[in-house]
PDB file of C-alpha atoms in Angstrom:
ATOM      1  CA  MET A1370      43.830  -7.746   1.009  1.00 56.00           C
ATOM      2  CA  SER A1371      44.638  -8.063   4.682  1.00 74.00           C
ATOM      3  CA  THR A1372      46.350 -11.146   6.041  1.00 90.00           C
ATOM      4  CA  PRO A1373      44.712 -12.916   8.993  1.00 96.00           C
ATOM      5  CA  ASP A1374      46.585 -13.022  12.279  1.00 96.00           C
ATOM      6  CA  TYR A1375      46.187 -14.198  15.875  1.00 97.00           C
ATOM      7  CA  HIS A1376      45.356 -10.883  17.573  1.00 97.00           C
ATOM      8  CA  LEU A1377      41.686 -11.642  18.314  1.00 98.00           C
ATOM      9  CA  GLU A1378      42.642 -14.946  19.875  1.00 98.00           C
ATOM     10  CA  GLU A1379      45.367 -13.313  21.976  1.00 97.00           C
ATOM     11  CA  GLU A1380      42.899 -10.691  23.233  1.00 98.00           C
ATOM     12  CA  LEU A1381      40.523 -13.472  24.289  1.00 98.00           C
ATOM     13  CA  HIS A1382      43.340 -15.433  25.947  1.00 97.00           C
ATOM     14  CA  ALA A1383      44.105 -12.325  28.021  1.00 98.00           C
ATOM     15  CA  GLN A1384      40.465 -12.341  29.166  1.00 98.00           C
ATOM     16  CA  GLY A1385      40.739 -15.964  30.293  1.00 97.00           C
ATOM     17  CA  PHE A1386      39.307 -17.686  27.205  1.00 98.00           C
ATOM     18  CA  LEU A1387      42.046 -20.205  26.437  1.00 95.00           C
ATOM     19  CA  ARG A1388      40.251 -22.536  24.016  1.00 98.00           C
ATOM     20  CA  VAL A1389      39.194 -20.249  21.178  1.00 98.00           C
ATOM     21  CA  ALA A1390      37.697 -21.885  18.105  1.00 98.00           C
ATOM     22  CA  GLY A1391      37.379 -20.318  14.690  1.00 98.00           C
ATOM     23  CA  VAL A1392      34.212 -21.352  12.847  1.00 98.00           C
ATOM     24  CA  ASP A1393      33.395 -21.001   9.146  1.00 98.00           C
ATOM     25  CA  GLU A1394      31.241 -22.643   6.498  1.00 98.00           C
ATOM     26  CA  VAL A1395      31.406 -23.219   2.757  1.00 98.00           C
ATOM     27  CA  GLY A1396      28.758 -24.148   0.254  1.00 97.00           C
ATOM     28  CA  ARG A1397      25.979 -21.599   0.627  1.00 97.00           C
ATOM     29  CA  GLY A1398      26.057 -20.711  -3.072  1.00 97.00           C
ATOM     30  CA  PRO A1399      25.998 -24.127  -4.809  1.00 98.00           C
ATOM     31  CA  ILE A1400      22.812 -25.640  -6.190  1.00 98.00           C
ATOM     32  CA  ALA A1401      23.960 -29.169  -5.306  1.00 98.00           C
ATOM     33  CA  GLY A1402      25.542 -30.857  -2.302  1.00 98.00           C
ATOM     34  CA  PRO A1403      25.511 -30.152   1.429  1.00 98.00           C
ATOM     35  CA  VAL A1404      26.705 -27.068   3.239  1.00 98.00           C
ATOM     36  CA  THR A1405      29.841 -27.799   5.280  1.00 98.00           C
ATOM     37  CA  ALA A1406      31.251 -26.123   8.381  1.00 98.00           C
ATOM     38  CA  ALA A1407      34.439 -26.520  10.387  1.00 98.00           C
ATOM     39  CA  ALA A1408      35.544 -25.484  13.860  1.00 98.00           C
ATOM     40  CA  VAL A1409      39.273 -25.229  14.573  1.00 98.00           C
ATOM     41  CA  ILE A1410      41.220 -24.555  17.767  1.00 98.00           C
ATOM     42  CA  LEU A1411      44.812 -23.609  16.974  1.00 98.00           C
ATOM     43  CA  SER A1412      47.728 -24.242  19.275  1.00 95.00           C
ATOM     44  CA  PRO A1413      49.556 -20.900  19.779  1.00 93.00           C
ATOM     45  CA  GLY A1414      52.937 -22.552  19.433  1.00 90.00           C
ATOM     46  CA  ALA A1415      52.105 -24.534  16.304  1.00 94.00           C
ATOM     47  CA  ILE A1416      50.159 -22.314  13.907  1.00 96.00           C
ATOM     48  CA  PRO A1417      50.843 -23.394  10.299  1.00 95.00           C
ATOM     49  CA  GLU A1418      52.343 -20.659   8.149  1.00 94.00           C
ATOM     50  CA  GLY A1419      50.317 -19.306   5.245  1.00 94.00           C
ATOM     51  CA  LEU A1420      46.803 -19.548   6.686  1.00 93.00           C
ATOM     52  CA  ASN A1421      44.416 -17.337   4.733  1.00 91.00           C
ATOM     53  CA  ASP A1422      40.901 -17.156   3.378  1.00 88.00           C
ATOM     54  CA  SER A1423      40.504 -20.473   1.538  1.00 90.00           C
ATOM     55  CA  LYS A1424      39.363 -18.628  -1.606  1.00 88.00           C
ATOM     56  CA  GLN A1425      42.749 -16.886  -1.780  1.00 90.00           C
ATOM     57  CA  LEU A1426      44.696 -20.169  -1.847  1.00 94.00           C
ATOM     58  CA  THR A1427      45.332 -22.718  -4.551  1.00 93.00           C
ATOM     59  CA  ALA A1428      43.889 -26.197  -4.141  1.00 93.00           C
ATOM     60  CA  ARG A1429      47.386 -27.599  -3.597  1.00 95.00           C
ATOM     61  CA  ARG A1430      48.134 -25.033  -0.873  1.00 96.00           C
ATOM     62  CA  ARG A1431      44.797 -25.701   0.840  1.00 96.00           C
ATOM     63  CA  GLU A1432      45.504 -29.422   0.873  1.00 96.00           C
ATOM     64  CA  ALA A1433      48.972 -28.891   2.364  1.00 97.00           C
ATOM     65  CA  LEU A1434      47.531 -26.644   5.069  1.00 97.00           C
ATOM     66  CA  GLU A1435      44.764 -29.173   5.705  1.00 97.00           C
ATOM     67  CA  GLN A1436      47.365 -31.812   6.540  1.00 97.00           C
ATOM     68  CA  ALA A1437      49.268 -29.384   8.765  1.00 97.00           C
ATOM     69  CA  LEU A1438      46.071 -28.487  10.623  1.00 98.00           C
ATOM     70  CA  ILE A1439      45.092 -32.125  11.128  1.00 97.00           C
ATOM     71  CA  THR A1440      48.475 -32.619  12.793  1.00 96.00           C
ATOM     72  CA  ALA A1441      48.755 -29.399  14.809  1.00 96.00           C
ATOM     73  CA  ALA A1442      45.203 -28.273  15.662  1.00 98.00           C
ATOM     74  CA  GLU A1443      41.880 -29.518  17.000  1.00 98.00           C
ATOM     75  CA  VAL A1444      39.505 -29.840  14.065  1.00 98.00           C
ATOM     76  CA  SER A1445      35.854 -30.719  13.694  1.00 98.00           C
ATOM     77  CA  ILE A1446      33.844 -30.791  10.451  1.00 98.00           C
ATOM     78  CA  ALA A1447      30.088 -31.172  10.022  1.00 98.00           C
ATOM     79  CA  HIS A1448      27.410 -30.836   7.341  1.00 98.00           C
ATOM     80  CA  ALA A1449      23.797 -29.961   6.800  1.00 98.00           C
ATOM     81  CA  SER A1450      22.160 -32.051   4.098  1.00 98.00           C
ATOM     82  CA  VAL A1451      20.385 -31.013   0.925  1.00 98.00           C
ATOM     83  CA  GLU A1452      17.124 -32.091   2.555  1.00 98.00           C
ATOM     84  CA  GLU A1453      17.816 -29.839   5.538  1.00 98.00           C
ATOM     85  CA  ILE A1454      18.727 -26.940   3.260  1.00 98.00           C
ATOM     86  CA  ASP A1455      15.424 -27.293   1.415  1.00 97.00           C
ATOM     87  CA  GLU A1456      13.454 -27.655   4.638  1.00 98.00           C
ATOM     88  CA  ILE A1457      14.872 -24.844   6.785  1.00 98.00           C
ATOM     89  CA  ASN A1458      16.641 -22.586   4.180  1.00 97.00           C
ATOM     90  CA  ILE A1459      20.318 -22.234   3.406  1.00 97.00           C
ATOM     91  CA  LEU A1460      21.153 -19.651   6.089  1.00 97.00           C
ATOM     92  CA  ARG A1461      19.700 -21.742   8.897  1.00 98.00           C
ATOM     93  CA  ALA A1462      21.262 -24.908   7.445  1.00 98.00           C
ATOM     94  CA  SER A1463      24.699 -23.261   7.340  1.00 98.00           C
ATOM     95  CA  HIS A1464      24.239 -22.292  10.978  1.00 98.00           C
ATOM     96  CA  LEU A1465      23.151 -25.833  11.803  1.00 98.00           C
ATOM     97  CA  ALA A1466      26.360 -27.177  10.252  1.00 98.00           C
ATOM     98  CA  MET A1467      28.351 -24.691  12.359  1.00 98.00           C
ATOM     99  CA  GLU A1468      26.506 -25.752  15.512  1.00 98.00           C
ATOM    100  CA  ARG A1469      27.269 -29.399  14.767  1.00 98.00           C
ATOM    101  CA  ALA A1470      30.956 -28.696  14.123  1.00 98.00           C
ATOM    102  CA  VAL A1471      31.272 -26.823  17.427  1.00 98.00           C
ATOM    103  CA  ALA A1472      29.387 -29.529  19.335  1.00 98.00           C
ATOM    104  CA  ALA A1473      31.813 -32.182  18.097  1.00 98.00           C
ATOM    105  CA  LEU A1474      34.855 -30.503  19.688  1.00 98.00           C
ATOM    106  CA  ASP A1475      35.710 -32.325  22.898  1.00 96.00           C
ATOM    107  CA  PRO A1476      36.467 -30.752  25.289  1.00 96.00           C
ATOM    108  CA  PRO A1477      34.341 -27.817  24.133  1.00 97.00           C
ATOM    109  CA  PRO A1478      35.807 -24.409  23.310  1.00 98.00           C
ATOM    110  CA  ASP A1479      35.611 -21.475  25.747  1.00 97.00           C
ATOM    111  CA  PHE A1480      34.858 -18.931  23.022  1.00 98.00           C
ATOM    112  CA  LEU A1481      33.935 -18.906  19.334  1.00 98.00           C
ATOM    113  CA  LEU A1482      34.987 -16.598  16.529  1.00 98.00           C
ATOM    114  CA  ILE A1483      32.306 -16.946  13.843  1.00 98.00           C
ATOM    115  CA  ASP A1484      32.827 -15.798  10.261  1.00 97.00           C
ATOM    116  CA  GLY A1485      30.113 -13.384   9.133  1.00 96.00           C
ATOM    117  CA  ASN A1486      27.705 -11.010  10.841  1.00 97.00           C
ATOM    118  CA  MET A1487      25.460 -13.496  12.656  1.00 97.00           C
ATOM    119  CA  ILE A1488      25.925 -15.914  15.544  1.00 97.00           C
ATOM    120  CA  PRO A1489      23.990 -19.181  15.063  1.00 97.00           C
ATOM    121  CA  ARG A1490      21.128 -19.204  17.528  1.00 95.00           C
ATOM    122  CA  GLY A1491      21.747 -22.777  18.675  1.00 94.00           C
ATOM    123  CA  LEU A1492      25.156 -21.997  20.185  1.00 96.00           C
ATOM    124  CA  THR A1493      25.475 -21.785  23.963  1.00 94.00           C
ATOM    125  CA  ILE A1494      29.186 -20.910  24.070  1.00 97.00           C
ATOM    126  CA  PRO A1495      30.227 -17.217  24.157  1.00 98.00           C
ATOM    127  CA  ALA A1496      30.831 -16.060  20.609  1.00 98.00           C
ATOM    128  CA  ARG A1497      31.674 -13.103  18.421  1.00 98.00           C
ATOM    129  CA  ALA A1498      30.708 -12.637  14.782  1.00 98.00           C
ATOM    130  CA  VAL A1499      33.604 -11.344  12.671  1.00 98.00           C
ATOM    131  CA  VAL A1500      32.793  -9.845   9.277  1.00 97.00           C
ATOM    132  CA  LYS A1501      35.346 -11.088   6.740  1.00 95.00           C
ATOM    133  CA  GLY A1502      36.672 -13.217   9.557  1.00 96.00           C
ATOM    134  CA  ASP A1503      38.613 -15.562   7.280  1.00 93.00           C
ATOM    135  CA  ALA A1504      40.771 -12.555   6.328  1.00 94.00           C
ATOM    136  CA  THR A1505      41.053 -11.387   9.949  1.00 96.00           C
ATOM    137  CA  SER A1506      41.539 -14.414  12.223  1.00 97.00           C
ATOM    138  CA  VAL A1507      43.839 -17.333  11.488  1.00 97.00           C
ATOM    139  CA  SER A1508      41.488 -19.605  13.433  1.00 98.00           C
ATOM    140  CA  ILE A1509      38.612 -18.692  11.121  1.00 98.00           C
ATOM    141  CA  SER A1510      40.808 -19.001   8.031  1.00 97.00           C
ATOM    142  CA  ALA A1511      41.863 -22.450   9.250  1.00 98.00           C
ATOM    143  CA  ALA A1512      38.184 -23.396   9.562  1.00 98.00           C
ATOM    144  CA  SER A1513      37.480 -22.106   6.048  1.00 97.00           C
ATOM    145  CA  ILE A1514      40.314 -24.250   4.662  1.00 97.00           C
ATOM    146  CA  MET A1515      39.163 -27.392   6.466  1.00 98.00           C
ATOM    147  CA  ALA A1516      35.548 -26.918   5.411  1.00 98.00           C
ATOM    148  CA  LYS A1517      36.430 -26.252   1.775  1.00 97.00           C
ATOM    149  CA  THR A1518      38.858 -29.124   1.308  1.00 98.00           C
ATOM    150  CA  CYS A1519      36.373 -31.522   2.896  1.00 98.00           C
ATOM    151  CA  ARG A1520      33.422 -30.312   0.821  1.00 98.00           C
ATOM    152  CA  ASP A1521      35.393 -30.218  -2.432  1.00 97.00           C
ATOM    153  CA  ARG A1522      36.476 -33.822  -1.877  1.00 98.00           C
ATOM    154  CA  LEU A1523      32.909 -34.851  -1.124  1.00 98.00           C
ATOM    155  CA  MET A1524      31.686 -33.264  -4.377  1.00 98.00           C
ATOM    156  CA  VAL A1525      34.417 -35.081  -6.343  1.00 98.00           C
ATOM    157  CA  ASP A1526      33.144 -38.339  -4.836  1.00 98.00           C
ATOM    158  CA  LEU A1527      29.534 -37.514  -5.719  1.00 98.00           C
ATOM    159  CA  ALA A1528      30.613 -36.685  -9.271  1.00 98.00           C
ATOM    160  CA  GLN A1529      31.674 -40.304  -9.740  1.00 97.00           C
ATOM    161  CA  HIS A1530      28.094 -41.416  -9.092  1.00 97.00           C
ATOM    162  CA  TYR A1531      26.456 -38.633 -11.093  1.00 97.00           C
ATOM    163  CA  PRO A1532      28.762 -37.829 -14.028  1.00 97.00           C
ATOM    164  CA  GLY A1533      28.048 -34.997 -16.394  1.00 97.00           C
ATOM    165  CA  TYR A1534      27.336 -32.202 -13.944  1.00 98.00           C
ATOM    166  CA  GLY A1535      30.985 -31.248 -13.451  1.00 98.00           C
ATOM    167  CA  TRP A1536      30.883 -31.384  -9.672  1.00 98.00           C
ATOM    168  CA  GLU A1537      34.532 -32.437  -9.605  1.00 97.00           C
ATOM    169  CA  THR A1538      35.430 -28.945 -10.871  1.00 97.00           C
ATOM    170  CA  ASN A1539      32.454 -26.690 -10.047  1.00 97.00           C
ATOM    171  CA  ALA A1540      31.789 -28.156  -6.544  1.00 97.00           C
ATOM    172  CA  GLY A1541      28.059 -27.859  -7.204  1.00 98.00           C
ATOM    173  CA  TYR A1542      28.102 -24.140  -7.973  1.00 97.00           C
ATOM    174  CA  PRO A1543      25.786 -23.025 -10.807  1.00 96.00           C
ATOM    175  CA  SER A1544      28.326 -22.751 -13.616  1.00 96.00           C
ATOM    176  CA  LYS A1545      26.978 -22.523 -17.151  1.00 96.00           C
ATOM    177  CA  SER A1546      27.920 -26.157 -17.863  1.00 95.00           C
ATOM    178  CA  HIS A1547      26.268 -27.292 -14.619  1.00 97.00           C
ATOM    179  CA  LYS A1548      23.036 -25.486 -15.475  1.00 95.00           C
ATOM    180  CA  ASN A1549      23.123 -26.936 -18.995  1.00 95.00           C
ATOM    181  CA  ALA A1550      23.574 -30.433 -17.529  1.00 95.00           C
ATOM    182  CA  LEU A1551      20.705 -29.791 -15.148  1.00 93.00           C
ATOM    183  CA  ARG A1552      18.504 -28.976 -18.130  1.00 92.00           C
ATOM    184  CA  ASP A1553      19.752 -31.901 -20.260  1.00 93.00           C
ATOM    185  CA  LEU A1554      20.238 -34.640 -17.652  1.00 94.00           C
ATOM    186  CA  GLY A1555      17.708 -33.617 -15.015  1.00 92.00           C
ATOM    187  CA  ILE A1556      17.748 -33.228 -11.262  1.00 94.00           C
ATOM    188  CA  THR A1557      19.626 -35.636  -8.990  1.00 96.00           C
ATOM    189  CA  PRO A1558      18.868 -36.390  -5.321  1.00 96.00           C
ATOM    190  CA  HIS A1559      21.820 -34.113  -4.461  1.00 98.00           C
ATOM    191  CA  HIS A1560      20.344 -30.979  -6.046  1.00 97.00           C
ATOM    192  CA  ARG A1561      18.806 -28.317  -3.832  1.00 97.00           C
ATOM    193  CA  ARG A1562      15.199 -28.167  -4.936  1.00 96.00           C
ATOM    194  CA  SER A1563      14.545 -24.854  -3.178  1.00 95.00           C
ATOM    195  CA  PHE A1564      17.185 -23.095  -5.300  1.00 96.00           C
ATOM    196  CA  LYS A1565      15.779 -21.309  -8.345  1.00 92.00           C
ATOM    197  CA  PRO A1566      17.665 -23.085 -11.194  1.00 91.00           C
ATOM    198  CA  VAL A1567      16.656 -26.475  -9.762  1.00 94.00           C
ATOM    199  CA  HIS A1568      13.155 -25.371  -8.794  1.00 91.00           C
ATOM    200  CA  ASN A1569      12.496 -24.198 -12.355  1.00 88.00           C
ATOM    201  CA  ILE A1570      13.624 -27.528 -13.836  1.00 86.00           C
ATOM    202  CA  LEU A1571      11.613 -29.422 -11.228  1.00 81.00           C
ATOM    203  CA  TYR A1572       8.430 -27.762 -12.392  1.00 77.00           C
ATOM    204  CA  GLN A1573       9.236 -28.955 -15.894  1.00 73.00           C
ATOM    205  CA  GLY A1574       9.127 -32.466 -14.476  1.00 59.00           C
ATOM    206  CA  LYS A1575      12.620 -33.734 -15.224  1.00 54.00           C
ATOM    207  CA  SER A1576      14.543 -35.573 -12.497  1.00 56.00           C
ATOM    208  CA  VAL A1577      17.101 -38.347 -12.172  1.00 58.00           C
ATOM    209  CA  SER A1578      16.363 -41.304  -9.917  1.00 50.00           C
ATOM    210  CA  SER A1579      18.808 -42.226  -7.177  1.00 49.00           C
TER     211      SER A1579
END
């Protein structure tokens, strides 16, 4: 597995793009909770050591890097809601969260490095899509860490209000225990009704009131 570095950012700096933001999202696969995106502009002289794809790091390491990034970088985090996911589909909702995260950076970036193979259509800033970007660019890996730690914490909070679904450990992903709880306890307002496991239960008429 390759380790992300700063070479893409340095190439863009040489072209005159000094404020380069890495952008990534988490939460496309879960059947509950929002999709979350982050945009991060690193300072070349203060890049935290150990940045990597958030999935390659332990929760403790992600949390330590989160604190380092809050101190040393410009960070913005945004979400698209379950209702938006169901209305416009998960791909568009993940792009909407990215657009919101970018829009919240002030002053705005000069250039965006976007994880994946698509550039969200609502962006007006020059951008490049980077496949496996969180393993290529430290700015994108920083964004993946910020988005994941924020979303994981949000799902832990939601789990306190809707116990039994295991969101504090599965983060809303369709684990076996989560799907069993969905069948036994019903659908909550935080479940994505357009996703098949939830959709199937919905048609059986079992839901949990808010």
